[in-house]
């Protein structure tokens, strides 16, 4: 019988790690005693999701991404949380007389036996990644055992009867609104007052979705509660205010940024949820194809220059930045970052976080990083003239600088930097590339149906020379919250600044002319990439038009 192939050898054969990384992982494995696969994840050489996918491939079992899977309450109710945790599995679904479960290790026979014995049903197994497993199981059972919708309805009913909420009811309602946002993986929570009620919306996958309708009498109390948490003046209702606080839930800390503005019906509040946790993927898994992935990898091997990642708020810039940073040889190059906040934690990277009250901002960090012997500098965002100039100066003194900027497309970043008083000669000399991106919602796999494109839709593909006859659309189902979409993928355009484009920047040539030249040199516009996604059945025409115009 042949010996099983070691996970390190599989990772090497796929080009995910090299000999030097393998040796470091083996050394740490001897010191800590951790499983070698877990050591690879802790060191940041592979992500937990990639480890799960390798284990699935190694064992011939299908992999499921829990971040894009809606777990069935029926399945959860069949097995207790204690039993699931003890045997390291998560119930996923009940279908056709079988119970689907997710396991983190292929050889987990105990999980299969336990499920079969308790449910009297056959077990169908899938591989899931270890990080998502613990996070998912805690959330799933908490909300099964604590039906917050019923609790919120009870509080709302009491308020309607009494006319005013108690202090405990205000605290509970505020906490449950935030917990529901975390449950739905929302990025923002909107509390909007109207003459009769308060409407609650959640931004999920980049789109606002209706959440709750609360009695008007509870609005001012919730606003005051959030203001107190965010260290905001509760007496000031006439001016916009900002604040922040941390929310502890299921042994995890979530940072929330609070913004208030006065409206004709009272104060409107938006809370941005920053989980501080994300799955760090490789470029291909984000949605970039082989062509663009190769170009990005080549750019991040450069010894000096500026690479910009641009797009609106919530377009995944930071995720792309860190995925690309994994392409840098972190064992041989000193990488320093300043972020607001630190969203991903990477081994062998010296990460710092903006602290406004201490005066530590992007500009101050950029100035002092030069004394830390850096090879690569990551500035979380260019927000002002000083930070822009520091980024340019650092790049022309022999450092690779990667940073983000809020612009609509790649080319408009150039006049934006000029507007920030960056010298055209220095800009043209230092700029390596601009990556502009958006996030498209992916069509729901559970309710999608194939259909033939109309003549009008085929004309959209013909514009980019794409031959597409059929695509997918979704009707909406409980798993996707009736939206027809689940999860997101990236679309991007990459402007590589070669000698000809450098000359155009220095001469002050208009952005449309630079864009035209870039397209002739191989830059694929955002909409072109989006149409390819629709042709592949990843998304819909409607979603392409919503995001890319």
Short mmCIF file of C-alpha atoms in Angstrom, two decimals:
data_model
loop_
_atom_site.label_atom_id
_atom_site.label_comp_id
_atom_site.label_asym_id
_atom_site.label_seq_id
_atom_site.Cartn_x
_atom_site.Cartn_y
_atom_site.Cartn_z
CA UNK A 1 0.00 0.00 0.00
CA UNK A 2 1.44 3.36 -1.07
CA UNK A 3 2.22 5.88 1.67
CA UNK A 4 -0.18 8.88 1.74
CA UNK A 5 1.14 12.01 0.07
CA UNK A 6 2.16 14.64 2.63
CA UNK A 7 0.25 17.93 2.57
CA UNK A 8 3.55 19.86 2.32
CA UNK A 9 4.45 18.00 -0.87
CA UNK A 10 1.00 18.69 -2.34
CA UNK A 11 1.29 22.42 -1.54
CA UNK A 12 4.76 22.47 -3.13
CA UNK A 13 3.56 20.68 -6.26
CA UNK A 14 0.81 23.29 -6.69
CA UNK A 15 3.25 26.16 -6.27
CA UNK A 16 1.54 27.37 -3.07
CA UNK A 17 4.73 27.10 -0.96
CA UNK A 18 8.45 26.79 -1.63
CA UNK A 19 11.27 24.84 0.06
CA UNK A 20 12.21 27.73 2.35
CA UNK A 21 8.63 28.11 3.61
CA UNK A 22 8.32 24.35 4.10
CA UNK A 23 11.50 24.26 6.20
CA UNK A 24 10.31 27.15 8.41
CA UNK A 25 6.93 25.43 8.88
CA UNK A 26 8.64 22.15 9.87
CA UNK A 27 10.82 23.97 12.42
CA UNK A 28 7.77 25.67 13.98
CA UNK A 29 5.89 22.34 13.90
CA UNK A 30 8.64 20.76 16.03
CA UNK A 31 8.49 23.62 18.55
CA UNK A 32 4.69 23.92 18.88
CA UNK A 33 3.55 20.39 18.10
CA UNK A 34 0.71 21.77 15.95
CA UNK A 35 -0.48 19.86 12.90
CA UNK A 36 1.72 20.82 9.96
CA UNK A 37 -1.34 21.97 7.97
CA UNK A 38 -2.30 24.34 10.80
CA UNK A 39 1.27 25.68 10.94
CA UNK A 40 1.11 26.61 7.24
CA UNK A 41 -2.07 28.59 7.99
CA UNK A 42 -0.65 30.30 11.11
CA UNK A 43 2.44 31.39 9.19
CA UNK A 44 0.26 32.79 6.41
CA UNK A 45 1.81 30.57 3.73
CA UNK A 46 -1.65 29.23 2.87
CA UNK A 47 -5.12 30.28 4.02
CA UNK A 48 -7.43 28.04 6.04
CA UNK A 49 -9.70 27.82 3.01
CA UNK A 50 -6.83 26.72 0.76
CA UNK A 51 -5.84 24.07 3.31
CA UNK A 52 -9.43 22.80 3.30
CA UNK A 53 -9.50 22.67 -0.50
CA UNK A 54 -6.23 20.70 -0.57
CA UNK A 55 -7.56 18.22 2.00
CA UNK A 56 -10.73 17.83 -0.07
CA UNK A 57 -8.74 17.18 -3.23
CA UNK A 58 -6.43 14.79 -1.39
CA UNK A 59 -9.37 12.75 -0.05
CA UNK A 60 -11.70 13.00 -3.04
CA UNK A 61 -14.42 14.70 -0.95
CA UNK A 62 -16.22 17.83 -2.18
CA UNK A 63 -15.23 21.14 -0.50
CA UNK A 64 -17.89 23.60 0.69
CA UNK A 65 -17.18 27.28 1.36
CA UNK A 66 -19.15 28.02 4.56
CA UNK A 67 -18.93 31.77 3.87
CA UNK A 68 -21.25 31.20 0.91
CA UNK A 69 -23.48 28.49 2.36
CA UNK A 70 -26.80 28.95 4.16
CA UNK A 71 -27.11 26.32 6.90
CA UNK A 72 -30.52 24.73 7.40
CA UNK A 73 -32.19 25.14 10.82
CA UNK A 74 -33.72 21.70 10.31
CA UNK A 75 -30.26 20.13 10.14
CA UNK A 76 -29.04 22.05 13.20
CA UNK A 77 -32.04 20.96 15.27
CA UNK A 78 -31.19 17.27 14.69
CA UNK A 79 -27.85 17.46 16.57
CA UNK A 80 -26.89 19.44 19.66
CA UNK A 81 -24.06 21.95 19.57
CA UNK A 82 -22.11 19.97 22.20
CA UNK A 83 -22.23 16.80 20.09
CA UNK A 84 -21.27 18.67 16.91
CA UNK A 85 -18.28 20.36 18.58
CA UNK A 86 -17.13 17.19 20.34
CA UNK A 87 -17.09 15.27 17.06
CA UNK A 88 -15.87 18.24 14.95
CA UNK A 89 -18.63 18.49 12.38
CA UNK A 90 -21.33 20.98 11.44
CA UNK A 91 -24.81 19.93 10.23
CA UNK A 92 -25.49 21.58 6.87
CA UNK A 93 -28.73 20.35 5.34
CA UNK A 94 -31.36 17.61 5.25
CA UNK A 95 -32.33 16.47 1.77
CA UNK A 96 -33.65 13.28 0.21
CA UNK A 97 -33.41 11.38 3.49
CA UNK A 98 -29.72 12.27 4.01
CA UNK A 99 -28.01 14.63 6.44
CA UNK A 100 -25.19 16.70 4.93
CA UNK A 101 -22.38 17.52 7.35
CA UNK A 102 -19.13 19.46 7.07
CA UNK A 103 -15.94 18.02 8.60
CA UNK A 104 -12.49 19.58 8.87
CA UNK A 105 -10.48 16.35 8.59
CA UNK A 106 -11.22 13.65 5.96
CA UNK A 107 -10.59 10.77 8.40
CA UNK A 108 -13.26 11.88 10.88
CA UNK A 109 -15.19 8.58 11.07
CA UNK A 110 -16.63 9.50 14.49
CA UNK A 111 -18.63 12.35 12.95
CA UNK A 112 -20.24 10.05 10.36
CA UNK A 113 -21.06 7.36 12.94
CA UNK A 114 -22.47 9.90 15.41
CA UNK A 115 -24.74 11.57 12.86
CA UNK A 116 -26.02 8.24 11.54
CA UNK A 117 -26.73 6.97 15.08
CA UNK A 118 -28.51 10.12 16.32
CA UNK A 119 -30.52 11.04 13.22
CA UNK A 120 -31.13 7.54 11.86
CA UNK A 121 -30.27 9.02 8.46
CA UNK A 122 -27.35 8.45 6.12
CA UNK A 123 -24.58 11.06 6.38
CA UNK A 124 -23.29 12.87 3.31
CA UNK A 125 -19.92 14.48 4.02
CA UNK A 126 -18.16 17.58 2.78
CA UNK A 127 -14.84 19.17 3.73
CA UNK A 128 -14.95 22.65 5.32
CA UNK A 129 -12.06 24.85 6.45
CA UNK A 130 -11.24 24.89 10.15
CA UNK A 131 -11.46 28.67 10.68
CA UNK A 132 -14.90 29.01 9.12
CA UNK A 133 -16.06 25.87 10.94
CA UNK A 134 -15.72 27.31 14.44
CA UNK A 135 -17.10 30.72 13.48
CA UNK A 136 -20.06 29.19 11.63
CA UNK A 137 -21.03 26.66 14.29
CA UNK A 138 -21.01 29.28 17.06
CA UNK A 139 -23.21 31.65 15.06
CA UNK A 140 -25.56 29.00 13.73
CA UNK A 141 -26.41 27.48 17.11
CA UNK A 142 -26.61 30.85 18.86
CA UNK A 143 -29.29 32.11 16.51
CA UNK A 144 -31.09 28.76 16.56
CA UNK A 145 -31.30 28.90 20.36
CA UNK A 146 -31.93 32.67 20.48
CA UNK A 147 -34.57 33.60 17.87
CA UNK A 148 -33.88 37.32 17.91
CA UNK A 149 -36.69 38.14 15.48
CA UNK A 150 -39.22 36.92 18.05
CA UNK A 151 -37.48 38.83 20.83
CA UNK A 152 -37.44 42.02 18.74
CA UNK A 153 -41.15 41.64 17.94
CA UNK A 154 -41.89 41.20 21.65
CA UNK A 155 -40.02 44.40 22.57
CA UNK A 156 -41.68 46.31 19.71
CA UNK A 157 -45.12 45.10 20.91
CA UNK A 158 -44.39 46.24 24.49
CA UNK A 159 -43.28 49.67 23.26
CA UNK A 160 -46.48 50.08 21.22
CA UNK A 161 -48.56 49.28 24.31
CA UNK A 162 -46.64 51.36 26.87
CA UNK A 163 -45.57 54.20 24.58
CA UNK A 164 -41.96 54.16 25.81
CA UNK A 165 -39.25 51.49 26.13
CA UNK A 166 -37.44 50.57 29.32
CA UNK A 167 -33.67 50.87 29.62
CA UNK A 168 -33.21 47.10 29.35
CA UNK A 169 -35.39 46.98 26.23
CA UNK A 170 -33.28 49.70 24.57
CA UNK A 171 -30.05 47.86 25.34
CA UNK A 172 -31.46 44.53 24.09
CA UNK A 173 -32.92 46.02 20.90
CA UNK A 174 -29.67 47.83 20.04
CA UNK A 175 -27.61 44.68 20.63
CA UNK A 176 -29.99 42.53 18.56
CA UNK A 177 -29.89 44.98 15.62
CA UNK A 178 -26.09 44.69 15.59
CA UNK A 179 -26.13 40.90 16.06
CA UNK A 180 -28.55 40.54 13.15
CA UNK A 181 -26.16 42.57 11.01
CA UNK A 182 -23.28 40.28 11.98
CA UNK A 183 -25.44 37.22 11.26
CA UNK A 184 -26.22 38.50 7.77
CA UNK A 185 -22.57 39.47 7.07
CA UNK A 186 -23.71 43.06 6.57
CA UNK A 187 -21.13 45.80 6.14
CA UNK A 188 -23.44 48.62 7.27
CA UNK A 189 -26.55 49.09 9.41
CA UNK A 190 -28.87 52.03 8.58
CA UNK A 191 -31.39 53.38 11.10
CA UNK A 192 -33.67 55.80 9.26
CA UNK A 193 -36.48 57.72 11.00
CA UNK A 194 -39.80 58.43 9.24
CA UNK A 195 -42.92 60.22 10.61
CA UNK A 196 -44.46 56.94 11.85
CA UNK A 197 -41.72 54.30 12.24
CA UNK A 198 -37.96 53.69 12.15
CA UNK A 199 -36.77 51.65 9.18
CA UNK A 200 -33.70 49.44 9.54
CA UNK A 201 -31.71 48.44 6.45
CA UNK A 202 -28.60 46.27 6.11
CA UNK A 203 -26.04 46.59 3.33
CA UNK A 204 -25.32 43.02 2.22
CA UNK A 205 -23.11 42.19 -0.76
CA UNK A 206 -23.05 45.90 -1.61
CA UNK A 207 -26.84 46.34 -1.79
CA UNK A 208 -29.25 47.71 0.85
CA UNK A 209 -31.78 45.15 2.06
CA UNK A 210 -34.76 45.84 4.30
CA UNK A 211 -34.29 44.49 7.81
CA UNK A 212 -36.83 45.68 10.37
CA UNK A 213 -39.60 48.18 11.02
CA UNK A 214 -39.53 49.54 14.59
CA UNK A 215 -42.01 51.73 16.53
CA UNK A 216 -41.15 55.44 16.30
CA UNK A 217 -41.17 55.70 20.10
CA UNK A 218 -38.02 53.58 20.34
CA UNK A 219 -35.95 55.64 17.90
CA UNK A 220 -34.53 58.33 20.19
CA UNK A 221 -33.64 55.76 22.84
CA UNK A 222 -31.69 53.58 20.39
CA UNK A 223 -29.93 56.64 18.98
CA UNK A 224 -28.90 57.71 22.50
CA UNK A 225 -27.70 54.19 23.31
CA UNK A 226 -25.54 54.06 20.16
CA UNK A 227 -24.19 57.55 20.84
CA UNK A 228 -23.16 56.57 24.36
CA UNK A 229 -21.40 53.46 23.03
CA UNK A 230 -19.65 55.53 20.35
CA UNK A 231 -18.60 58.31 22.79
CA UNK A 232 -20.74 60.86 20.94
CA UNK A 233 -22.42 63.90 22.51
CA UNK A 234 -26.03 62.77 23.08
CA UNK A 235 -27.23 66.35 23.64
CA UNK A 236 -26.12 67.49 20.16
CA UNK A 237 -28.81 66.63 17.59
CA UNK A 238 -28.36 69.49 15.12
CA UNK A 239 -24.94 68.60 13.71
CA UNK A 240 -23.38 65.48 12.13
CA UNK A 241 -21.15 63.49 14.49
CA UNK A 242 -18.80 60.50 14.25
CA UNK A 243 -17.77 57.87 16.77
CA UNK A 244 -16.61 54.29 17.19
CA UNK A 245 -16.95 51.40 19.61
CA UNK A 246 -16.20 47.68 19.95
CA UNK A 247 -18.95 45.06 20.16
CA UNK A 248 -18.21 41.67 21.72
CA UNK A 249 -20.18 38.76 20.29
CA UNK A 250 -19.44 35.03 20.59
CA UNK A 251 -15.89 35.63 21.84
CA UNK A 252 -15.10 37.91 18.90
CA UNK A 253 -14.65 41.66 18.80
CA UNK A 254 -16.24 43.75 16.05
CA UNK A 255 -15.27 47.38 15.49
CA UNK A 256 -18.18 49.65 14.60
CA UNK A 257 -17.82 53.13 13.10
CA UNK A 258 -20.83 55.36 13.80
CA UNK A 259 -22.01 58.35 11.74
CA UNK A 260 -25.02 60.52 12.59
CA UNK A 261 -26.72 63.24 10.54
CA UNK A 262 -29.79 65.34 11.40
CA UNK A 263 -32.83 64.80 9.13
CA UNK A 264 -36.28 66.39 9.09
CA UNK A 265 -37.64 63.43 11.12
CA UNK A 266 -34.76 63.01 13.57
CA UNK A 267 -31.22 61.70 13.54
CA UNK A 268 -30.20 59.14 10.95
CA UNK A 269 -27.48 56.69 12.00
CA UNK A 270 -25.23 54.47 9.92
CA UNK A 271 -22.97 51.92 11.62
CA UNK A 272 -20.17 50.30 9.62
CA UNK A 273 -19.22 46.82 10.87
CA UNK A 274 -15.52 45.96 10.73
CA UNK A 275 -15.09 42.35 11.74
CA UNK A 276 -11.29 42.35 11.81
CA UNK A 277 -11.43 38.88 10.30
CA UNK A 278 -11.39 37.82 6.73
CA UNK A 279 -10.30 34.89 4.64
CA UNK A 280 -7.17 35.91 2.78
CA UNK A 281 -7.40 34.42 -0.70
CA UNK A 282 -5.05 34.18 -3.64
CA UNK A 283 -5.62 36.39 -6.65
CA UNK A 284 -7.36 33.68 -8.70
CA UNK A 285 -9.91 33.03 -5.95
CA UNK A 286 -10.86 36.72 -5.81
CA UNK A 287 -12.11 36.60 -9.38
CA UNK A 288 -9.13 37.75 -11.46
CA UNK A 289 -8.46 35.45 -14.41
CA UNK A 290 -5.07 33.91 -15.27
CA UNK A 291 -4.16 36.82 -17.58
CA UNK A 292 -4.70 39.54 -14.95
CA UNK A 293 -3.30 37.41 -12.12
CA UNK A 294 -0.04 37.02 -14.00
CA UNK A 295 0.22 40.77 -14.59
CA UNK A 296 -0.44 41.56 -10.92
CA UNK A 297 2.13 39.01 -9.75
CA UNK A 298 4.77 40.51 -12.02
CA UNK A 299 4.03 44.00 -10.71
CA UNK A 300 4.45 42.98 -7.07
CA UNK A 301 7.90 41.55 -7.79
CA UNK A 302 9.18 45.01 -8.80
CA UNK A 303 11.85 46.48 -6.48
CA UNK A 304 10.43 50.03 -6.38
CA UNK A 305 7.59 52.22 -7.60
CA UNK A 306 3.95 52.90 -6.67
CA UNK A 307 1.08 50.47 -7.24
CA UNK A 308 -2.41 51.90 -6.71
CA UNK A 309 -5.56 49.88 -6.05
CA UNK A 310 -8.59 52.07 -6.66
CA UNK A 311 -12.36 51.90 -6.43
CA UNK A 312 -15.24 53.16 -4.28
CA UNK A 313 -15.73 52.28 -0.61
CA UNK A 314 -16.54 48.60 -0.18
CA UNK A 315 -15.08 47.47 -3.50
CA UNK A 316 -12.60 45.03 -1.93
CA UNK A 317 -9.45 47.13 -2.38
CA UNK A 318 -7.85 46.04 0.89
CA UNK A 319 -8.53 42.36 0.19
CA UNK A 320 -6.88 42.65 -3.23
CA UNK A 321 -3.97 44.54 -1.69
CA UNK A 322 -3.28 41.78 0.80
CA UNK A 323 -3.83 38.97 -1.67
CA UNK A 324 -1.23 40.60 -3.90
CA UNK A 325 1.05 41.16 -0.90
CA UNK A 326 1.18 37.38 -0.48
CA UNK A 327 3.00 37.32 -3.82
CA UNK A 328 5.86 39.31 -2.25
CA UNK A 329 8.72 37.25 -0.81
CA UNK A 330 7.98 38.08 2.83
CA UNK A 331 10.97 36.09 4.07
CA UNK A 332 13.47 38.25 2.18
CA UNK A 333 11.75 41.64 2.05
CA UNK A 334 10.87 43.85 5.02
CA UNK A 335 7.20 44.83 4.68
CA UNK A 336 5.70 47.62 6.81
CA UNK A 337 2.03 48.61 6.82
CA UNK A 338 -0.14 51.33 8.29
CA UNK A 339 -3.88 50.65 8.13
CA UNK A 340 -7.20 51.93 9.42
CA UNK A 341 -7.95 49.39 10.81
CA UNK A 342 -5.82 46.23 10.40
CA UNK A 343 -8.23 43.87 8.61
CA UNK A 344 -5.92 40.91 7.98
CA UNK A 345 -3.07 39.72 10.15
CA UNK A 346 -0.05 38.41 8.23
CA UNK A 347 3.02 36.66 9.58
CA UNK A 348 6.39 38.25 8.68
CA UNK A 349 4.68 41.63 8.06
CA UNK A 350 5.15 44.54 10.47
CA UNK A 351 1.62 45.92 10.76
CA UNK A 352 0.60 49.15 12.48
CA UNK A 353 -2.77 50.83 12.91
CA UNK A 354 -3.81 54.48 12.63
CA UNK A 355 -4.47 56.07 16.02
CA UNK A 356 -5.94 59.53 15.50
CA UNK A 357 -6.09 60.54 19.16
CA UNK A 358 -2.32 59.98 19.43
CA UNK A 359 -1.65 61.80 16.14
CA UNK A 360 -0.52 58.62 14.37
CA UNK A 361 -1.85 58.86 10.82
CA UNK A 362 -0.82 57.67 7.34
CA UNK A 363 1.47 60.65 6.78
CA UNK A 364 3.32 60.31 10.11
CA UNK A 365 3.75 56.57 9.60
CA UNK A 366 5.02 57.08 6.05
CA UNK A 367 7.64 59.57 7.21
CA UNK A 368 8.93 57.32 10.01
CA UNK A 369 8.86 54.07 8.05
CA UNK A 370 11.92 55.22 6.13
CA UNK A 371 14.02 54.66 9.28
CA UNK A 372 12.81 51.05 9.60
CA UNK A 373 14.85 49.69 6.68
CA UNK A 374 11.75 48.86 4.55
CA UNK A 375 11.62 47.11 1.19
CA UNK A 376 7.84 47.35 0.79
CA UNK A 377 5.52 49.96 2.34
CA UNK A 378 1.75 49.54 2.46
CA UNK A 379 -0.14 52.78 3.11
CA UNK A 380 -3.78 51.92 3.73
CA UNK A 381 -5.11 54.93 1.83
CA UNK A 382 -4.01 58.18 0.22
CA UNK A 383 -6.34 60.72 1.84
CA UNK A 384 -4.46 63.98 1.53
CA UNK A 385 -1.69 65.88 -0.19
CA UNK A 386 0.98 65.01 2.38
CA UNK A 387 0.37 61.24 2.22
CA UNK A 388 0.41 61.33 -1.60
CA UNK A 389 3.76 63.11 -1.65
CA UNK A 390 5.26 60.74 0.95
CA UNK A 391 4.20 57.73 -1.15
CA UNK A 392 5.88 59.18 -4.25
CA UNK A 393 9.07 60.13 -2.38
CA UNK A 394 9.36 56.67 -0.81
CA UNK A 395 9.04 55.00 -4.22
CA UNK A 396 11.70 57.10 -5.92
CA UNK A 397 14.18 56.32 -3.11
CA UNK A 398 14.06 52.60 -3.90
CA UNK A 399 10.95 51.24 -2.16
CA UNK A 400 7.85 49.47 -3.45
CA UNK A 401 4.81 51.40 -2.21
CA UNK A 402 1.33 49.92 -2.45
CA UNK A 403 -1.71 51.95 -1.48
CA UNK A 404 -5.38 52.67 -2.26
CA UNK A 405 -7.25 55.65 -3.64
CA UNK A 406 -10.95 56.40 -4.10
CA UNK A 407 -11.54 56.91 -7.84
CA UNK A 408 -14.05 55.57 -10.37
CA UNK A 409 -11.58 53.89 -12.72
CA UNK A 410 -7.86 53.42 -13.25
CA UNK A 411 -7.15 56.42 -15.48
CA UNK A 412 -8.96 59.04 -13.33
CA UNK A 413 -6.46 58.26 -10.53
CA UNK A 414 -3.86 60.27 -12.46
CA UNK A 415 -5.69 63.65 -12.42
CA UNK A 416 -6.71 62.90 -8.82
CA UNK A 417 -3.05 62.65 -7.78
CA UNK A 418 -2.19 65.77 -9.78
CA UNK A 419 -5.05 67.50 -7.91
CA UNK A 420 -3.27 66.46 -4.68
CA UNK A 421 -0.27 68.56 -5.83
CA UNK A 422 1.90 65.59 -6.85
CA UNK A 423 4.53 66.74 -9.35
CA UNK A 424 3.83 65.30 -12.84
CA UNK A 425 7.45 64.38 -13.43
CA UNK A 426 7.72 62.50 -10.11
CA UNK A 427 4.34 60.87 -10.71
CA UNK A 428 5.27 59.65 -14.17
CA UNK A 429 8.64 58.39 -12.87
CA UNK A 430 7.26 56.47 -9.89
CA UNK A 431 3.88 55.06 -10.96
CA UNK A 432 4.07 51.35 -11.89
CA UNK A 433 0.40 50.45 -12.30
CA UNK A 434 -3.16 51.26 -11.31
CA UNK A 435 -5.62 48.45 -10.55
CA UNK A 436 -9.26 49.58 -10.51
CA UNK A 437 -11.93 47.19 -9.29
CA UNK A 438 -15.56 46.58 -8.30
CA UNK A 439 -17.43 43.69 -6.69
CA UNK A 440 -20.22 41.86 -8.54
CA UNK A 441 -22.78 39.71 -6.78
CA UNK A 442 -22.69 36.06 -7.86
CA UNK A 443 -25.90 34.37 -8.97
CA UNK A 444 -27.36 32.06 -6.30
CA UNK A 445 -26.49 28.43 -7.07
CA UNK A 446 -29.61 27.15 -5.31
CA UNK A 447 -32.25 28.92 -7.39
CA UNK A 448 -30.51 29.84 -10.66
CA UNK A 449 -31.99 28.79 -14.00
CA UNK A 450 -30.48 28.89 -17.47
CA UNK A 451 -32.11 30.98 -20.21
CA UNK A 452 -31.34 32.20 -23.75
CA UNK A 453 -30.08 35.77 -24.10
CA UNK A 454 -32.32 38.18 -26.00
CA UNK A 455 -31.06 40.03 -29.08
CA UNK A 456 -30.53 43.17 -26.98
CA UNK A 457 -28.48 41.24 -24.43
CA UNK A 458 -26.37 39.53 -27.10
CA UNK A 459 -25.61 42.97 -28.53
CA UNK A 460 -23.97 43.90 -25.21
CA UNK A 461 -21.64 40.92 -25.57
CA UNK A 462 -20.96 41.65 -29.26
CA UNK A 463 -19.60 45.07 -28.25
CA UNK A 464 -16.66 43.27 -26.61
CA UNK A 465 -16.38 40.42 -29.09
CA UNK A 466 -17.81 37.86 -26.66
CA UNK A 467 -19.82 34.97 -28.09
CA UNK A 468 -22.53 34.21 -25.51
CA UNK A 469 -25.92 32.63 -26.13
CA UNK A 470 -27.19 31.56 -22.71
CA UNK A 471 -26.81 32.83 -19.16
CA UNK A 472 -28.32 32.43 -15.71
CA UNK A 473 -30.88 34.29 -13.66
CA UNK A 474 -32.34 33.51 -10.23
CA UNK A 475 -35.87 33.70 -8.88
CA UNK A 476 -34.78 34.10 -5.26
CA UNK A 477 -35.00 31.55 -2.44
CA UNK A 478 -34.72 31.45 1.36
CA UNK A 479 -30.99 30.64 1.14
CA UNK A 480 -30.22 33.91 -0.69
CA UNK A 481 -32.84 35.91 1.23
CA UNK A 482 -34.94 36.12 -1.96
CA UNK A 483 -32.30 38.30 -3.66
CA UNK A 484 -31.16 35.76 -6.27
CA UNK A 485 -27.52 36.36 -5.37
CA UNK A 486 -25.05 34.87 -2.91
CA UNK A 487 -21.44 35.96 -2.48
CA UNK A 488 -19.38 38.33 -4.64
CA UNK A 489 -16.54 38.23 -7.14
CA UNK A 490 -14.13 40.90 -8.32
CA UNK A 491 -13.92 42.61 -11.70
CA UNK A 492 -10.92 44.75 -12.47
CA UNK A 493 -8.95 46.74 -15.02
CA UNK A 494 -5.17 47.03 -14.87
CA UNK A 495 -3.36 50.06 -16.27
CA UNK A 496 0.34 49.24 -16.56
CA UNK A 497 2.35 52.45 -16.77
CA UNK A 498 4.99 51.82 -19.46
CA UNK A 499 7.33 54.39 -20.99
CA UNK A 500 4.72 55.67 -23.45
CA UNK A 501 2.10 56.18 -20.73
CA UNK A 502 4.73 57.80 -18.49
CA UNK A 503 5.40 60.33 -21.23
CA UNK A 504 1.67 61.06 -21.59
CA UNK A 505 1.34 61.65 -17.83
CA UNK A 506 4.33 64.02 -17.82
CA UNK A 507 2.92 65.96 -20.77
CA UNK A 508 -0.48 66.29 -19.07
CA UNK A 509 -2.41 64.36 -21.74
CA UNK A 510 -6.14 64.02 -20.92
CA UNK A 511 -7.44 60.95 -19.07
CA UNK A 512 -9.62 59.71 -21.99
CA UNK A 513 -6.58 59.73 -24.32
CA UNK A 514 -4.50 57.80 -21.78
CA UNK A 515 -7.34 55.29 -21.41
CA UNK A 516 -7.59 54.84 -25.17
CA UNK A 517 -3.85 54.22 -25.38
CA UNK A 518 -3.98 51.76 -22.45
CA UNK A 519 -6.75 49.75 -24.13
CA UNK A 520 -4.69 49.45 -27.32
CA UNK A 521 -1.87 48.10 -25.11
CA UNK A 522 -4.06 45.39 -23.57
CA UNK A 523 -5.97 47.01 -20.70
CA UNK A 524 -9.41 45.41 -20.41
CA UNK A 525 -12.06 47.87 -19.14
CA UNK A 526 -14.15 47.03 -16.08
CA UNK A 527 -17.32 46.45 -18.09
CA UNK A 528 -15.53 44.08 -20.45
CA UNK A 529 -14.44 41.94 -17.48
CA UNK A 530 -17.97 42.11 -16.06
CA UNK A 531 -19.50 40.90 -19.35
CA UNK A 532 -17.10 37.96 -19.33
CA UNK A 533 -18.41 37.03 -15.88
CA UNK A 534 -21.99 37.13 -17.21
CA UNK A 535 -21.01 34.99 -20.21
CA UNK A 536 -19.48 32.43 -17.83
CA UNK A 537 -22.69 32.28 -15.80
CA UNK A 538 -21.04 33.71 -12.68
CA UNK A 539 -23.36 36.72 -12.54
CA UNK A 540 -26.31 38.24 -14.41
CA UNK A 541 -26.65 40.95 -17.04
CA UNK A 542 -28.70 43.00 -14.55
CA UNK A 543 -25.89 42.89 -12.01
CA UNK A 544 -23.33 43.91 -14.66
CA UNK A 545 -25.40 46.94 -15.62
CA UNK A 546 -25.94 47.87 -11.95
CA UNK A 547 -22.24 47.83 -11.12
CA UNK A 548 -20.39 48.61 -14.37
CA UNK A 549 -22.99 50.74 -16.17
#
